[in-house]
């Protein structure tokens, strides 16, 4: 009886000792990402990520754009010279007095064109005087007639952006292109940065730094490389991989937890790239659907617009993928810290239950974000009373549908993939050599203490 009891206590002691060791390890890293103690696991993760990071660096070096010769400005859309200006005076004038033809427009006033012509003929217009504040013509003024049905009405003291066309007659060289929104946009950005730093503290600061680096990669690598004729898909893969590595490790630390999130993000991006390439080609999407893409194609006719569309899908999905993979990895690590005895299957089942809630919210968010951006277009189709099938079949809408569904499939797949990777890694964690007792006496004492813990749990 005694021997049996001793053996039983000893067995509980060994089991509890291993649990206690795991619990102590997890607790010691409660304030930051925990890395597996096992050297073997660290070597496996490093064997995957180090070659990947090296390939990203090589890709950046090989695809890095040189000094591109600027093209001749077309004066269309964003491709025009602009200066900052201020509206100094606004007076009301008769639209008939400023009508160049001095003739009353005719037409059916029930139509949009006819109604607009009638307002321009009989309504009250505004004559705005605008002063140029920057450039060689600083101080020069010009006038602009604002029709009553124009969406943008000018007000005295308002800051505007003036488009400049040097080849036009002097009186027509300047025109109001847009409103100057720099101050409200800058103020909003400052409030955002302050909120991130106040709530996130050091991690918030690192997140802002990572965000700035992401914009630098996009501005100095991705966009110039695409314009120089490099494959848009390849540029997007290299650029998004660089952003992913910098952002994740900078915000979450160099640890096994972050490495698992990187692996999950990488696998999900590969799936998005494969599905995007297949369905963009199958659906015959050209990527040339509006004035902006048409202007780009006109300036750079050799640019692969469908490849640019796929690159946009990959880069656009990256931000949401980071959120999902980091959250799932952290959830699995916390579950392991709460119950170190849980195996990888239990960790996976618990983590995937959390992931299902995440999937529902993220997919809904992604779809609504795209729908919100395309709301004017959807409203236009509604006004035209087009059927759902007709609307969905148009390239402009089909492009958004493919973009949304491919990104959503990648997001859904990232949950089980990342959860499984995290569960396998954290469940395989074992105390290292430094965690073993140094002497036989210390081992016996640890076993006795663990045995008492085991008996208390048994009761």
XYZ file of C-alpha atoms in Angstrom:
459
model
C 0.000 0.000 0.000
C 2.742 2.376 0.941
C 4.693 1.502 -2.170
C 1.667 1.981 -4.302
C 0.886 5.240 -2.631
C 4.446 6.377 -3.028
C 4.449 5.453 -6.701
C 1.196 7.276 -7.212
C 2.448 10.359 -5.458
C 5.662 10.200 -7.386
C 3.777 9.994 -10.667
C 1.664 12.987 -9.739
C 4.771 14.769 -8.621
C 6.521 14.371 -11.939
C 3.431 15.451 -13.855
C 2.797 18.442 -11.660
C 6.426 19.341 -11.729
C 6.408 19.550 -15.478
C 3.222 21.561 -15.305
C 4.648 23.801 -12.687
C 7.728 24.377 -14.807
C 5.588 25.279 -17.782
C 3.432 27.557 -15.681
C 6.473 29.324 -14.262
C 7.843 29.827 -17.753
C 4.578 31.258 -19.061
C 4.143 33.507 -16.041
C 7.642 34.903 -16.327
C 6.757 36.262 -19.803
C 3.329 37.569 -18.930
C 4.309 41.139 -19.861
C 5.505 40.342 -23.382
C 5.451 37.757 -26.158
C 6.679 34.367 -24.955
C 9.191 32.437 -27.033
C 9.432 28.638 -26.913
C 12.313 27.408 -24.780
C 12.997 24.533 -27.136
C 16.037 25.241 -29.278
C 14.724 22.809 -31.859
C 11.567 24.892 -32.348
C 13.554 28.082 -32.638
C 15.777 26.445 -35.262
C 12.759 25.244 -37.266
C 11.158 28.704 -37.249
C 14.472 30.370 -38.109
C 15.074 27.874 -40.924
C 11.824 29.032 -42.527
C 11.871 32.756 -41.823
C 15.542 33.611 -42.340
C 15.607 32.415 -45.989
C 12.270 34.185 -46.557
C 13.605 37.453 -45.112
C 16.777 37.076 -47.189
C 14.672 36.537 -50.330
C 12.701 39.715 -49.540
C 15.923 41.707 -49.178
C 17.236 40.308 -52.484
C 13.919 41.176 -54.132
C 14.117 44.737 -52.852
C 17.658 45.110 -54.201
C 16.893 43.580 -57.608
C 13.589 45.403 -58.166
C 14.591 48.698 -56.581
C 13.745 51.464 -59.094
C 16.451 53.703 -60.455
C 16.135 57.339 -61.442
C 13.044 57.455 -63.630
C 12.723 60.199 -66.232
C 9.560 62.191 -65.457
C 6.948 62.175 -68.206
C 5.564 65.301 -69.824
C 2.514 66.529 -67.935
C -0.831 66.005 -69.664
C -2.765 68.504 -67.553
C -5.512 65.929 -66.971
C -6.768 64.890 -63.544
C -3.970 64.650 -60.979
C -1.377 65.061 -63.737
C -1.383 68.859 -63.702
C 0.564 71.684 -62.125
C -1.109 73.164 -59.061
C -0.590 76.103 -56.721
C -2.145 77.095 -53.412
C -4.623 79.973 -53.582
C -7.167 81.926 -51.524
C -10.649 83.180 -52.436
C -10.484 86.921 -51.736
C -13.895 88.070 -52.965
C -17.247 86.530 -53.978
C -20.068 88.559 -55.567
C -23.433 87.554 -56.990
C -23.998 88.058 -60.709
C -26.718 87.139 -63.169
C -25.958 83.903 -64.957
C -27.327 85.451 -68.153
C -24.761 88.274 -67.966
C -21.832 85.866 -67.787
C -23.209 83.451 -70.410
C -20.610 83.482 -73.187
C -23.098 82.831 -75.969
C -25.641 85.382 -74.610
C -28.364 82.972 -75.755
C -30.938 81.246 -73.591
C -30.334 77.500 -73.686
C -33.263 75.432 -74.855
C -34.159 71.878 -74.053
C -36.443 69.672 -72.010
C -36.219 70.885 -68.396
C -37.367 67.473 -67.174
C -33.928 66.095 -68.021
C -30.790 66.774 -65.969
C -29.114 68.596 -68.870
C -32.126 70.740 -69.610
C -32.695 71.656 -65.967
C -29.034 72.614 -65.553
C -29.148 74.778 -68.691
C -32.278 76.537 -67.428
C -30.623 77.313 -64.066
C -27.515 78.640 -65.778
C -29.654 80.886 -67.957
C -32.005 82.349 -65.346
C -30.326 81.725 -61.976
C -27.870 83.670 -59.854
C -24.218 82.770 -60.269
C -21.224 83.747 -58.163
C -18.102 85.484 -59.425
C -15.104 84.600 -57.259
C -11.756 86.383 -57.247
C -8.884 84.065 -56.327
C -5.335 85.065 -55.370
C -2.404 82.745 -56.115
C -0.322 82.256 -52.934
C 2.586 80.102 -54.162
C 4.844 79.738 -57.175
C 6.237 82.262 -59.622
C 2.848 83.966 -60.026
C 2.392 84.595 -56.309
C -0.002 87.520 -55.797
C -1.622 87.167 -59.210
C -5.444 87.042 -59.240
C -7.960 85.380 -61.528
C -11.743 85.046 -61.569
C -13.983 82.005 -61.634
C -17.716 81.805 -62.349
C -19.553 79.351 -60.108
C -22.843 78.069 -61.509
C -25.783 77.647 -59.095
C -25.981 73.883 -59.639
C -22.296 73.216 -59.012
C -21.583 70.906 -56.079
C -18.707 73.102 -54.835
C -19.595 76.690 -53.970
C -16.720 79.046 -53.141
C -16.685 81.316 -50.073
C -14.603 84.373 -49.231
C -11.415 83.478 -47.314
C -11.539 79.833 -48.377
C -8.238 78.104 -49.205
C -8.290 76.357 -52.589
C -6.010 74.502 -54.998
C -5.552 76.226 -58.362
C -4.683 74.235 -61.485
C -2.133 75.880 -63.785
C -1.889 75.321 -67.541
C 1.032 77.354 -68.989
C 0.075 76.724 -72.625
C -3.396 78.293 -72.230
C -4.158 82.011 -72.827
C -3.115 84.158 -69.878
C -6.681 84.771 -68.670
C -7.401 81.030 -68.696
C -4.175 79.680 -67.260
C -5.547 79.283 -63.717
C -8.720 77.591 -62.520
C -9.946 76.211 -59.207
C -9.302 72.464 -59.096
C -10.179 71.619 -55.496
C -10.461 72.841 -51.920
C -7.337 72.934 -49.734
C -7.994 70.355 -47.010
C -4.510 70.210 -45.518
C -5.381 71.708 -42.133
C -8.404 69.521 -41.247
C -6.657 66.421 -42.599
C -3.491 67.218 -40.661
C -5.473 67.889 -37.488
C -7.326 64.586 -37.838
C -4.018 62.752 -38.358
C -2.630 64.421 -35.223
C -5.660 63.354 -33.164
C -5.264 59.801 -34.465
C -1.555 59.708 -33.574
C -2.263 61.129 -30.104
C -4.986 58.549 -29.439
C -2.700 55.696 -30.541
C 0.161 56.877 -28.306
C -2.040 57.584 -25.252
C -3.746 54.185 -25.386
C -0.974 52.062 -26.885
C 1.975 53.820 -25.197
C 5.276 52.354 -26.444
C 3.535 49.877 -28.718
C 1.447 52.706 -30.103
C 4.616 54.651 -30.916
C 6.110 51.599 -32.613
C 2.872 51.093 -34.564
C 3.070 54.670 -35.867
C 6.719 54.182 -36.841
C 5.786 50.958 -38.654
C 2.953 52.790 -40.417
C 5.376 55.486 -41.591
C 7.786 52.833 -42.874
C 4.922 51.135 -44.740
C 4.138 54.396 -46.548
C 7.823 54.834 -47.362
C 7.988 51.330 -48.889
C 4.888 52.050 -50.965
C 6.078 55.498 -52.071
C 9.744 54.764 -52.771
C 9.625 51.133 -53.869
C 6.237 49.762 -54.937
C 4.917 52.697 -56.986
C 8.185 53.653 -58.781
C 9.034 50.008 -59.501
C 5.613 49.405 -61.088
C 5.921 52.574 -63.188
C 9.361 51.489 -64.403
C 7.844 48.340 -65.877
C 8.555 45.689 -63.225
C 5.976 42.953 -62.800
C 3.267 44.465 -60.528
C 2.545 41.111 -58.866
C 6.195 40.484 -58.051
C 6.638 44.044 -56.772
C 3.511 43.715 -54.608
C 4.678 40.397 -53.131
C 8.132 41.750 -52.259
C 6.810 45.083 -50.997
C 4.003 43.597 -48.899
C 6.395 40.997 -47.457
C 8.813 43.741 -46.422
C 5.976 45.724 -44.843
C 4.725 42.609 -43.043
C 8.139 41.725 -41.577
C 8.900 45.283 -40.473
C 5.453 46.026 -39.046
C 4.904 42.760 -37.181
C 8.350 42.444 -35.615
C 8.540 46.145 -34.796
C 5.112 46.213 -33.118
C 5.102 42.789 -31.447
C 8.746 41.985 -30.860
C 11.180 39.395 -32.185
C 9.611 36.230 -30.761
C 8.175 32.885 -31.714
C 4.669 34.270 -31.271
C 5.300 36.970 -33.882
C 7.060 34.473 -36.155
C 3.987 32.223 -36.151
C 1.823 35.225 -37.086
C 4.250 36.004 -39.924
C 4.025 32.423 -41.213
C 0.225 32.472 -41.052
C 0.108 35.795 -42.899
C 2.547 34.531 -45.534
C 0.521 31.385 -46.254
C -2.722 33.388 -46.458
C -1.153 35.931 -48.830
C 0.011 33.071 -51.055
C -3.568 31.776 -51.215
C -4.907 35.256 -52.011
C -2.323 35.687 -54.758
C -3.209 32.319 -56.325
C -6.978 32.863 -56.214
C -6.670 36.470 -57.360
C -4.514 35.547 -60.336
C -6.859 32.717 -61.337
C -10.142 34.601 -61.103
C -8.925 37.939 -62.473
C -7.781 36.065 -65.568
C -10.874 33.842 -65.736
C -13.259 36.802 -65.374
C -11.240 38.760 -67.996
C -10.803 41.780 -65.728
C -8.556 44.366 -67.378
C -8.137 46.689 -64.380
C -8.848 49.674 -66.650
C -12.282 50.750 -65.462
C -12.263 54.469 -64.623
C -10.655 57.806 -65.484
C -7.650 57.256 -63.188
C -6.730 53.843 -64.574
C -7.432 55.097 -68.091
C -4.986 57.979 -67.572
C -2.348 55.589 -66.193
C -2.781 53.285 -69.191
C -2.517 56.262 -71.544
C 0.726 57.462 -69.945
C 2.202 53.962 -69.555
C 0.616 51.738 -72.236
C 2.972 48.836 -71.466
C 1.874 48.681 -67.830
C 0.057 45.447 -66.938
C -3.212 46.824 -65.574
C -4.631 43.422 -64.582
C -1.395 42.731 -62.712
C -1.793 46.093 -61.016
C -5.290 45.057 -59.947
C -3.922 41.840 -58.431
C -1.167 43.768 -56.668
C -3.829 46.008 -55.133
C -5.744 42.968 -53.881
C -2.639 41.591 -52.146
C -1.588 44.870 -50.546
C -5.162 45.701 -49.546
C -5.608 42.345 -47.804
C -2.343 42.586 -45.873
C -3.536 45.014 -43.195
C -6.561 42.943 -42.198
C -4.549 39.713 -42.358
C -2.040 41.091 -39.861
C -4.839 41.781 -37.421
C -6.335 38.288 -37.736
C -3.083 36.332 -37.512
C -1.686 38.307 -34.568
C -4.978 37.996 -32.678
C -5.235 34.244 -33.248
C -1.616 33.631 -32.272
C -1.975 35.692 -29.094
C -5.205 33.870 -28.207
C -3.516 30.467 -28.457
C -0.524 31.646 -26.392
C -2.809 33.017 -23.677
C -4.823 29.791 -23.618
C -1.589 27.861 -23.126
C -0.494 30.171 -20.306
C -3.878 29.703 -18.608
C -3.745 25.902 -18.928
C -0.231 24.601 -19.739
C -1.428 20.973 -19.697
C -3.709 21.514 -22.714
C -2.498 19.636 -25.815
C -2.357 21.061 -29.304
C -5.790 19.654 -30.227
C -7.398 21.341 -27.231
C -5.570 24.567 -27.993
C -6.693 24.417 -31.611
C -10.339 23.772 -30.717
C -10.392 26.624 -28.194
C -8.551 28.972 -30.555
C -10.792 28.201 -33.512
C -13.870 29.035 -31.433
C -12.391 32.501 -30.892
C -11.491 32.658 -34.571
C -15.062 32.002 -35.722
C -16.238 35.161 -33.991
C -13.331 37.021 -35.552
C -14.173 35.684 -39.016
C -17.792 36.843 -38.790
C -16.852 40.387 -37.807
C -13.864 40.810 -40.147
C -15.587 39.501 -43.285
C -18.615 41.702 -42.612
C -16.307 44.674 -42.076
C -14.425 44.016 -45.319
C -17.574 43.690 -47.430
C -19.151 46.805 -45.919
C -15.933 48.764 -46.444
C -15.937 47.970 -50.157
C -19.697 48.625 -50.416
C -19.281 51.977 -48.690
C -16.497 52.994 -51.069
C -18.619 52.013 -54.080
C -21.883 53.512 -52.741
C -22.179 56.266 -55.409
C -21.667 53.643 -58.114
C -24.291 51.343 -56.567
C -26.665 54.295 -56.318
C -26.138 55.045 -60.003
C -27.068 51.481 -60.933
C -30.125 51.725 -58.687
C -31.238 54.905 -60.448
C -30.790 53.167 -63.806
C -33.000 50.312 -62.505
C -30.471 47.719 -63.619
C -30.913 44.141 -62.473
C -28.564 42.582 -59.935
C -27.122 40.281 -62.582
C -26.456 43.166 -64.946
C -24.796 45.217 -62.237
C -22.620 42.333 -61.007
C -21.566 41.481 -64.564
C -20.245 44.974 -65.314
C -16.465 45.087 -65.032
C -16.479 47.994 -62.603
C -18.573 46.041 -60.065
C -17.149 42.617 -60.891
C -13.692 43.949 -60.081
C -14.845 44.909 -56.572
C -16.653 41.589 -56.110
C -13.548 39.589 -57.023
C -11.390 41.813 -54.823
C -13.765 41.396 -51.864
C -14.315 37.651 -52.189
C -10.665 36.752 -52.795
C -9.585 38.835 -49.810
C -12.339 37.331 -47.658
C -11.357 33.767 -48.573
C -7.782 34.552 -47.557
C -8.994 35.991 -44.253
C -11.163 32.973 -43.516
C -8.314 30.592 -44.343
C -5.865 32.519 -42.157
C -7.798 31.631 -38.987
C -7.450 27.817 -39.041
C -3.964 27.988 -40.588
C -2.564 30.407 -37.996
C -4.393 28.724 -35.110
C -3.021 25.312 -36.079
C 0.536 26.663 -36.433
C 0.345 28.429 -33.071
C -1.140 25.372 -31.320
C 1.551 23.053 -32.698
C 4.386 25.405 -31.748
C 3.226 26.302 -28.256
C 2.184 22.732 -27.383
C 5.602 21.458 -28.425
C 7.272 23.864 -25.990
C 9.327 22.074 -23.329
C 11.506 23.459 -20.547
C 15.103 23.813 -21.623
C 18.190 22.398 -19.872
C 18.354 25.416 -17.596
C 14.982 24.415 -16.126
C 16.253 20.997 -14.910
C 17.369 20.528 -11.262
C 21.108 20.968 -10.819
C 21.525 18.163 -8.258
C 19.784 14.968 -7.191
C 18.802 16.575 -3.887
C 17.221 19.511 -5.704
C 15.379 17.062 -7.971
C 14.026 15.121 -5.016
C 12.881 18.317 -3.303
C 11.167 19.487 -6.474
C 9.455 16.111 -6.830
C 8.202 16.189 -3.236
C 6.855 19.719 -3.624
C 5.168 18.829 -6.898
C 3.706 15.716 -5.290
C 2.015 17.820 -2.645
C 0.621 20.059 -5.376
C -0.651 16.999 -7.231
C -2.441 15.650 -4.133
C -4.059 19.011 -3.508
C -5.370 19.099 -7.088
C -6.604 15.514 -6.771
C -8.722 16.430 -3.792
